[in-house]
Coordinates of C-alpha atoms in Angstrom, one line a residue:
M818 CA 17.3 -17.6 73.5
K819 CA 16.2 -19.1 70.3
S820 CA 17.5 -22.6 69.4
R821 CA 19.8 -23.1 66.5
N822 CA 17.1 -25.1 64.7
T823 CA 14.6 -22.2 65.1
T824 CA 17.1 -19.6 63.9
W825 CA 17.9 -21.8 60.9
R826 CA 14.2 -22.0 60.0
A827 CA 13.8 -18.3 60.4
G828 CA 16.6 -17.7 58.0
I829 CA 15.1 -20.1 55.4
V830 CA 11.7 -18.5 55.7
C831 CA 13.2 -15.0 55.2
L832 CA 14.9 -16.2 52.0
L833 CA 11.7 -17.8 50.9
L834 CA 9.7 -14.6 51.4
L835 CA 12.0 -12.7 49.0
S836 CA 10.7 -14.9 46.2
I837 CA 7.0 -15.1 47.0
T838 CA 5.9 -11.9 45.4
A839 CA 7.3 -12.8 42.0
A840 CA 6.2 -16.5 42.3
I841 CA 2.5 -15.7 42.7
T842 CA 2.2 -12.9 40.1
P843 CA -0.8 -14.0 38.0
A844 CA -0.6 -14.2 34.2
V845 CA -3.7 -12.1 33.9
S846 CA -4.3 -8.5 32.9
Q847 CA -6.2 -5.9 34.9
D848 CA -9.2 -6.6 32.7
D849 CA -9.6 -9.9 34.7
P850 CA -13.0 -9.5 36.4
A851 CA -11.9 -12.1 39.1
A852 CA -8.9 -9.9 39.9
D853 CA -10.9 -6.7 40.5
A854 CA -9.4 -4.7 43.4
P855 CA -11.5 -4.1 46.4
P856 CA -12.1 -0.5 47.7
A857 CA -8.9 1.3 48.6
A858 CA -9.4 1.1 52.4
S859 CA -10.1 -2.7 52.3
A860 CA -7.1 -3.2 50.0
D861 CA -4.8 -1.3 52.4
S862 CA -6.1 -3.3 55.3
I863 CA -5.5 -6.6 53.6
R864 CA -2.0 -5.5 52.5
A865 CA -1.1 -4.5 56.1
R866 CA -2.3 -7.8 57.5
I867 CA -0.3 -9.8 55.0
D868 CA 2.8 -7.8 55.7
A869 CA 2.3 -8.5 59.4
I870 CA 2.2 -12.2 58.7
R871 CA 5.5 -11.8 56.8
D872 CA 7.0 -10.1 59.8
D873 CA 5.8 -13.0 62.0
L874 CA 7.5 -15.5 59.7
V875 CA 10.8 -13.6 59.6
E876 CA 10.8 -13.4 63.4
A877 CA 10.0 -17.2 63.5
R878 CA 6.6 -16.6 65.1
F879 CA 5.3 -19.5 63.0
E880 CA 2.2 -20.3 65.1
N881 CA 1.1 -16.7 65.0
A882 CA 1.7 -16.5 61.3
L883 CA -0.2 -19.7 60.5
A884 CA -3.2 -18.7 62.7
A885 CA -3.4 -15.3 60.9
V886 CA -3.2 -17.0 57.5
E887 CA -6.0 -19.4 58.4
G888 CA -8.1 -16.6 59.6
M889 CA -7.7 -14.6 56.5
L890 CA -8.3 -17.5 54.2
A891 CA -11.6 -18.2 56.0
E892 CA -12.9 -14.7 55.3
P893 CA -15.4 -14.3 52.5
G894 CA -14.7 -12.0 49.6
L895 CA -11.0 -12.2 49.8
P896 CA -9.4 -11.1 46.4
E897 CA -8.0 -13.9 44.4
A898 CA -4.5 -12.4 44.3
S899 CA -4.4 -12.1 48.1
R900 CA -5.7 -15.6 48.5
A901 CA -2.9 -17.0 46.3
E902 CA -0.3 -15.0 48.2
L903 CA -1.6 -16.4 51.5
L904 CA -1.5 -19.9 50.3
V905 CA 2.0 -19.5 49.1
L906 CA 3.1 -18.1 52.5
R907 CA 1.4 -21.1 54.2
S908 CA 3.0 -23.6 51.9
Q909 CA 6.5 -22.1 52.4
T910 CA 5.9 -22.2 56.2
H911 CA 4.9 -25.8 56.1
V912 CA 7.9 -26.6 54.0
S913 CA 10.2 -24.9 56.5
F914 CA 8.6 -27.0 59.2
G915 CA 9.1 -30.2 57.2
D916 CA 5.3 -30.8 57.1
L917 CA 5.2 -32.0 53.5
D918 CA 1.7 -33.4 53.7
A919 CA 0.4 -30.0 54.6
A920 CA 2.6 -28.4 52.0
E921 CA 1.3 -30.8 49.3
E922 CA -2.3 -29.8 50.1
D923 CA -1.2 -26.1 49.9
F924 CA 0.3 -26.8 46.5
R925 CA -3.0 -28.3 45.4
Q926 CA -5.0 -25.3 46.4
I927 CA -2.5 -22.9 44.9
L928 CA -2.6 -24.6 41.5
R929 CA -6.4 -24.5 41.5
V930 CA -6.1 -20.7 41.8
R931 CA -2.9 -20.1 39.7
P932 CA -2.2 -23.2 37.5
E933 CA 1.1 -21.5 36.3
Y934 CA 2.6 -21.4 39.9
V935 CA 5.9 -23.1 40.5
P936 CA 7.9 -22.8 43.7
D937 CA 11.5 -21.5 43.5
A938 CA 13.5 -24.7 43.4
S939 CA 16.6 -23.0 44.7
L940 CA 14.7 -22.1 47.9
T941 CA 12.6 -25.3 48.3
S942 CA 13.8 -28.6 49.4
K943 CA 14.0 -31.5 46.9
K944 CA 11.5 -33.5 48.8
A945 CA 9.1 -30.6 48.7
M946 CA 9.6 -30.0 45.0
D947 CA 9.0 -33.7 44.3
R948 CA 5.7 -33.3 46.1
F949 CA 4.9 -30.3 44.1
Y950 CA 5.7 -31.9 40.7
K951 CA 3.4 -34.9 41.7
V952 CA 0.5 -32.5 42.4
Q953 CA 1.2 -30.5 39.3
A954 CA 1.2 -33.7 37.1
D955 CA -2.2 -34.6 38.6
L956 CA -3.9 -31.2 38.1
V957 CA -2.5 -29.2 35.2
G958 CA -1.5 -29.5 31.6
K959 CA 0.0 -27.4 28.9
L960 CA -1.6 -25.7 25.9
R961 CA 0.6 -24.2 23.1
V962 CA -1.5 -21.5 21.5
L963 CA -0.6 -20.4 18.0
L964 CA -2.2 -17.0 17.8
D965 CA -2.5 -15.0 14.6
P966 CA -2.2 -12.1 14.8
A967 CA 0.1 -12.5 17.7
D968 CA -1.1 -9.3 19.5
A969 CA -4.7 -10.5 19.6
R970 CA -6.4 -10.4 23.0
L971 CA -6.8 -13.9 24.5
V972 CA -9.5 -14.7 27.0
V973 CA -9.6 -18.1 28.8
G974 CA -13.0 -18.5 30.5
S975 CA -13.5 -15.0 32.0
R976 CA -9.9 -14.2 32.3
V977 CA -7.8 -12.1 30.0
I978 CA -4.6 -14.0 29.7
V979 CA -1.1 -12.7 28.9
L980 CA 0.3 -15.2 26.5
P981 CA 3.9 -16.1 27.4
A982 CA 6.7 -15.5 24.9
D983 CA 6.8 -19.3 24.1
G984 CA 3.0 -19.3 23.6
V985 CA 2.5 -22.1 26.2
L986 CA -0.2 -21.7 28.8
T987 CA -0.5 -23.8 31.9
L988 CA -4.1 -24.7 32.6
L989 CA -6.1 -26.9 35.0
A990 CA -7.0 -30.2 33.4
G991 CA -10.5 -30.2 31.9
E992 CA -12.5 -28.2 29.4
H993 CA -11.6 -24.6 28.7
R994 CA -13.3 -22.0 26.4
L995 CA -10.8 -19.7 24.6
R996 CA -11.6 -16.5 22.8
A997 CA -9.2 -14.5 20.6
E998 CA -10.2 -10.9 19.6
R999 CA -8.6 -7.9 18.0
E1000 CA -9.9 -4.7 16.4
G1001 CA -10.2 -5.2 12.7
F1002 CA -10.8 -9.0 12.9
D1003 CA -13.7 -11.3 13.5
P1004 CA -13.3 -13.0 16.9
V1005 CA -12.6 -16.7 17.2
E1006 CA -13.9 -19.0 20.0
Q1007 CA -12.8 -22.6 20.5
T1008 CA -13.2 -25.2 23.2
V1009 CA -10.3 -27.4 24.2
E1010 CA -9.9 -30.3 26.6
I1011 CA -6.7 -30.1 28.6
A1012 CA -5.1 -33.4 29.8
A1013 CA -3.1 -33.5 33.0
A1014 CA 0.7 -33.8 32.5
A1015 CA 0.3 -33.4 28.7
E1016 CA 0.8 -30.7 26.1
S1017 CA -1.6 -30.0 23.3
T1018 CA -1.6 -27.3 20.5
L1019 CA -4.3 -25.0 19.5
E1020 CA -4.2 -22.7 16.4
M1021 CA -6.3 -19.6 16.5
R1022 CA -6.3 -17.6 13.3
L1023 CA -8.5 -14.5 13.1
V1024 CA -10.0 -13.4 9.8
P1025 CA -9.6 -9.7 9.1
N1026 CA -12.8 -7.7 8.5
S1027 CA -11.0 -4.4 7.8
R1028 CA -7.7 -3.1 6.4
T1029 CA -5.4 -0.2 7.1
V1030 CA -5.0 2.2 4.2
V1031 CA -2.4 4.9 3.5
L1032 CA -3.6 8.0 1.5
R1033 CA -0.8 10.1 0.0
T1034 CA -1.1 13.6 -1.4
E1035 CA 0.7 16.5 -2.8
P1036 CA 0.6 19.1 -1.3
D1037 CA 0.4 18.3 2.4
G1038 CA -2.4 19.5 4.8
V1039 CA -5.1 17.9 2.7
E1040 CA -8.3 16.9 4.5
V1041 CA -9.4 13.3 3.9
F1042 CA -13.1 12.5 4.2
L1043 CA -13.9 8.8 4.4
D1044 CA -17.5 8.2 3.2
G1045 CA -18.3 11.8 4.1
V1046 CA -16.7 11.8 7.5
L1047 CA -13.4 13.6 8.2
A1048 CA -10.7 11.0 8.8
G1049 CA -7.7 13.3 9.2
V1050 CA -5.2 15.5 7.4
T1051 CA -2.2 14.4 5.4
Q1052 CA 1.2 15.3 6.8
R1053 CA 4.7 14.8 5.5
P1054 CA 7.0 12.5 7.5
E1055 CA 9.4 14.4 9.7
G1056 CA 12.9 14.9 8.4
L1057 CA 15.0 17.0 6.0
Y1058 CA 14.3 16.2 2.4
G1059 CA 15.8 19.0 0.4
S1060 CA 14.2 19.8 -3.0
N1061 CA 12.4 16.5 -3.4
P1062 CA 10.2 15.8 -0.3
P1063 CA 8.1 12.7 0.0
P1064 CA 4.3 12.9 -0.4
A1065 CA 2.3 13.8 2.7
E1066 CA 0.3 10.9 4.0
L1067 CA -2.5 9.9 6.3
V1068 CA -2.8 6.4 7.8
I1069 CA -6.4 5.3 8.4
E1070 CA -6.6 2.1 10.4
N1071 CA -9.3 -0.6 10.4
V1072 CA -11.3 0.6 7.4
P1073 CA -14.1 -1.9 6.8
L1074 CA -13.9 -4.1 3.7
G1075 CA -16.1 -3.0 0.8
D1076 CA -16.7 0.1 -1.3
H1077 CA -15.5 3.5 0.0
D1078 CA -15.2 7.1 -1.1
F1079 CA -12.1 9.0 -0.2
E1080 CA -12.7 12.8 -0.8
L1081 CA -9.6 15.0 -0.7
R1082 CA -10.0 18.7 0.1
K1083 CA -7.8 21.7 0.6
E1084 CA -8.5 25.3 0.2
C1085 CA -7.3 26.9 -3.0
F1086 CA -7.1 23.4 -4.6
R1087 CA -9.7 21.3 -6.6
D1088 CA -11.4 18.6 -4.6
E1089 CA -10.4 15.1 -5.7
L1090 CA -12.5 11.9 -5.2
L1091 CA -11.0 8.4 -5.0
V1092 CA -13.5 5.5 -5.2
D1093 CA -12.2 2.1 -4.3
S1094 CA -13.4 -1.4 -3.2
L1095 CA -11.3 -2.5 -0.3
T1096 CA -10.3 -6.1 -0.1
V1097 CA -7.7 -8.1 1.9
D1098 CA -5.4 -11.0 1.2
L1099 CA -5.6 -13.5 4.1
L1100 CA -1.9 -14.3 3.6
Q1101 CA -0.8 -10.7 3.0
R1102 CA -2.3 -8.2 5.5
T1103 CA -0.1 -5.2 4.8
P1104 CA -1.7 -1.8 4.6
K1105 CA -3.0 -0.7 1.2
R1106 CA -0.9 2.3 0.0
Y1107 CA -2.5 4.4 -2.7
E1108 CA -0.5 6.2 -5.4
P1109 CA 0.0 9.9 -4.5
V1110 CA -2.8 12.1 -5.5
V1111 CA -1.6 15.5 -6.8
L1112 CA -4.2 18.2 -6.2
V1113 CA -4.5 20.9 -8.8
A1114 CA -4.4 24.5 -7.6
A1115 CA -7.7 26.4 -8.2
R1116 CA -8.0 30.2 -8.4
S1117 CA -10.9 32.6 -9.0
S1118 CA -11.0 36.2 -10.2
L1119 CA -13.2 38.9 -8.6
T1120 CA -14.1 42.1 -10.4
L1121 CA -15.6 45.0 -8.6
R1122 CA -17.4 47.8 -10.4
G1123 CA -18.8 51.1 -9.3
G1124 CA -16.7 51.7 -6.2
P1125 CA -15.0 55.0 -5.4
D1126 CA -11.4 55.3 -6.4
G1127 CA -9.1 54.9 -3.5
A1128 CA -11.3 52.5 -1.6
D1129 CA -9.4 49.6 0.0
V1130 CA -10.6 46.1 -0.9
F1131 CA -10.4 43.4 1.8
L1132 CA -11.0 39.7 1.1
D1133 CA -11.8 37.6 4.2
G1134 CA -10.4 40.3 6.4
K1135 CA -7.1 40.7 4.5
A1136 CA -6.1 43.6 2.4
A1137 CA -6.3 42.7 -1.3
G1138 CA -5.7 46.0 -3.2
R1139 CA -7.3 49.4 -3.9
L1140 CA -9.8 50.6 -6.4
P1141 CA -9.8 51.1 -9.3
H1142 CA -8.5 47.6 -10.0
D1143 CA -9.3 45.3 -12.9
S1144 CA -9.7 42.1 -10.9
F1145 CA -8.6 40.4 -7.7
E1146 CA -7.3 36.9 -7.8
T1147 CA -8.3 34.7 -4.8
C1148 CA -9.2 31.1 -3.9
P1149 CA -12.6 29.6 -4.9
G1150 CA -15.3 29.3 -2.3
S1151 CA -17.2 31.6 -0.1
R1152 CA -15.4 34.9 0.3
Q1153 CA -16.2 37.9 2.4
I1154 CA -15.7 41.1 0.6
E1155 CA -15.3 44.6 2.2
L1156 CA -14.7 48.1 0.9
R1157 CA -13.2 50.5 3.3
F1158 CA -12.9 54.2 2.5
K1159 CA -11.0 56.5 4.9
D1160 CA -11.0 53.6 7.5
R1161 CA -14.7 53.2 7.3
V1162 CA -16.5 50.1 6.0
I1163 CA -18.7 51.4 3.2
W1164 CA -19.8 48.0 1.7
R1165 CA -19.8 44.4 2.6
S1166 CA -20.9 41.3 0.8
T1167 CA -20.3 37.5 0.5
A1168 CA -19.6 35.9 -2.9
E1169 CA -19.4 32.2 -3.9
L1170 CA -16.5 32.1 -6.3
R1171 CA -15.9 29.3 -8.8
P1172 CA -12.7 28.1 -10.3
L1173 CA -11.4 30.0 -13.3
D1174 CA -12.3 27.4 -15.9
V1175 CA -16.0 27.6 -15.2
N1176 CA -17.2 31.1 -15.9
D1177 CA -15.3 32.4 -12.8
V1178 CA -15.5 36.2 -13.0
V1179 CA -17.8 37.5 -10.3
H1180 CA -19.0 41.1 -10.7
R1181 CA -20.1 43.2 -7.8
T1182 CA -21.4 46.8 -8.4
V1183 CA -21.1 49.1 -5.4
H1184 CA -23.9 51.7 -5.2
L1185 CA -22.6 54.0 -2.5
M1186 CA -25.8 55.8 -1.8
E1187 CA -27.8 52.5 -1.3
D1188 CA -25.3 50.1 0.2
L1189 CA -23.5 52.1 2.8
V1190 CA -22.9 50.0 5.9

């Protein structure tokens, strides 16, 4: 039969275990090379062994739990996250035993791995918390990072750090190299010296090397070529607009600063060319919105001569009319022309048609005896 003291300790450990997972969650993204997961089988094995240690602690098998923790901590290649979890388990067990000297050493090792760690004060004795705060004051300091833009990626050493909402990082005392980077900006690197039990401030302002632009057109469905490369197609914002819809638009992000050509193309419309030198205001980084470009409709006229009356004319595979016919209006560009007589293709050709205002009429004479398909 367990003693009352052992049962009490088991209850305390059980409560402590409920908070361990949240307490040791690192403030580092999956890009952290030090936090790379081992192969799946190894990870499963480590997880199972740590869970078994938890079971031992809940059942008050403290000696077994501590022996298992020590064994795992001595193994080479243990993932950092698992090592931190084991150290926290060991520290909480030492606290439940009242072995504050051992707990203090555990706190020291935990902070070297995870400087941001703080035990749950509601589940840790005051004496143990006093020991922790003493170790914390000796080992770590605070750094308030003023990051601009706020969503820049922050790397401390080799770790990608998730900046807390208040912008304050907890770091080991000593020298640290910080790098801030974001697409569309030049990266910034700075070295800081962190003093234990003190807070310092670091401002990291990235300088943009590009700008987002918004091209607007009428009509929609216009292809936009940036410096000869297709960047996208303009579309109207979703919604009901009645008789006065807004212009269609295309957002192009992170366009490098400097001179650019924006060519706008849509079939049956004249091409438009917008040339601009893109700059940015360091204090005002909003996207550059161009005035709407209204494309002018373009048409061509095609006249066919010499074909048999009653022949059907097809332009790009679509029925356009029947001979005799003065002219056929269509879009400029490369058009495929077919004559069909009694469901038989008797002539086929391709014509490059120009807009109406530049000598647009294209003549094709069909010589039935020579050009039968």
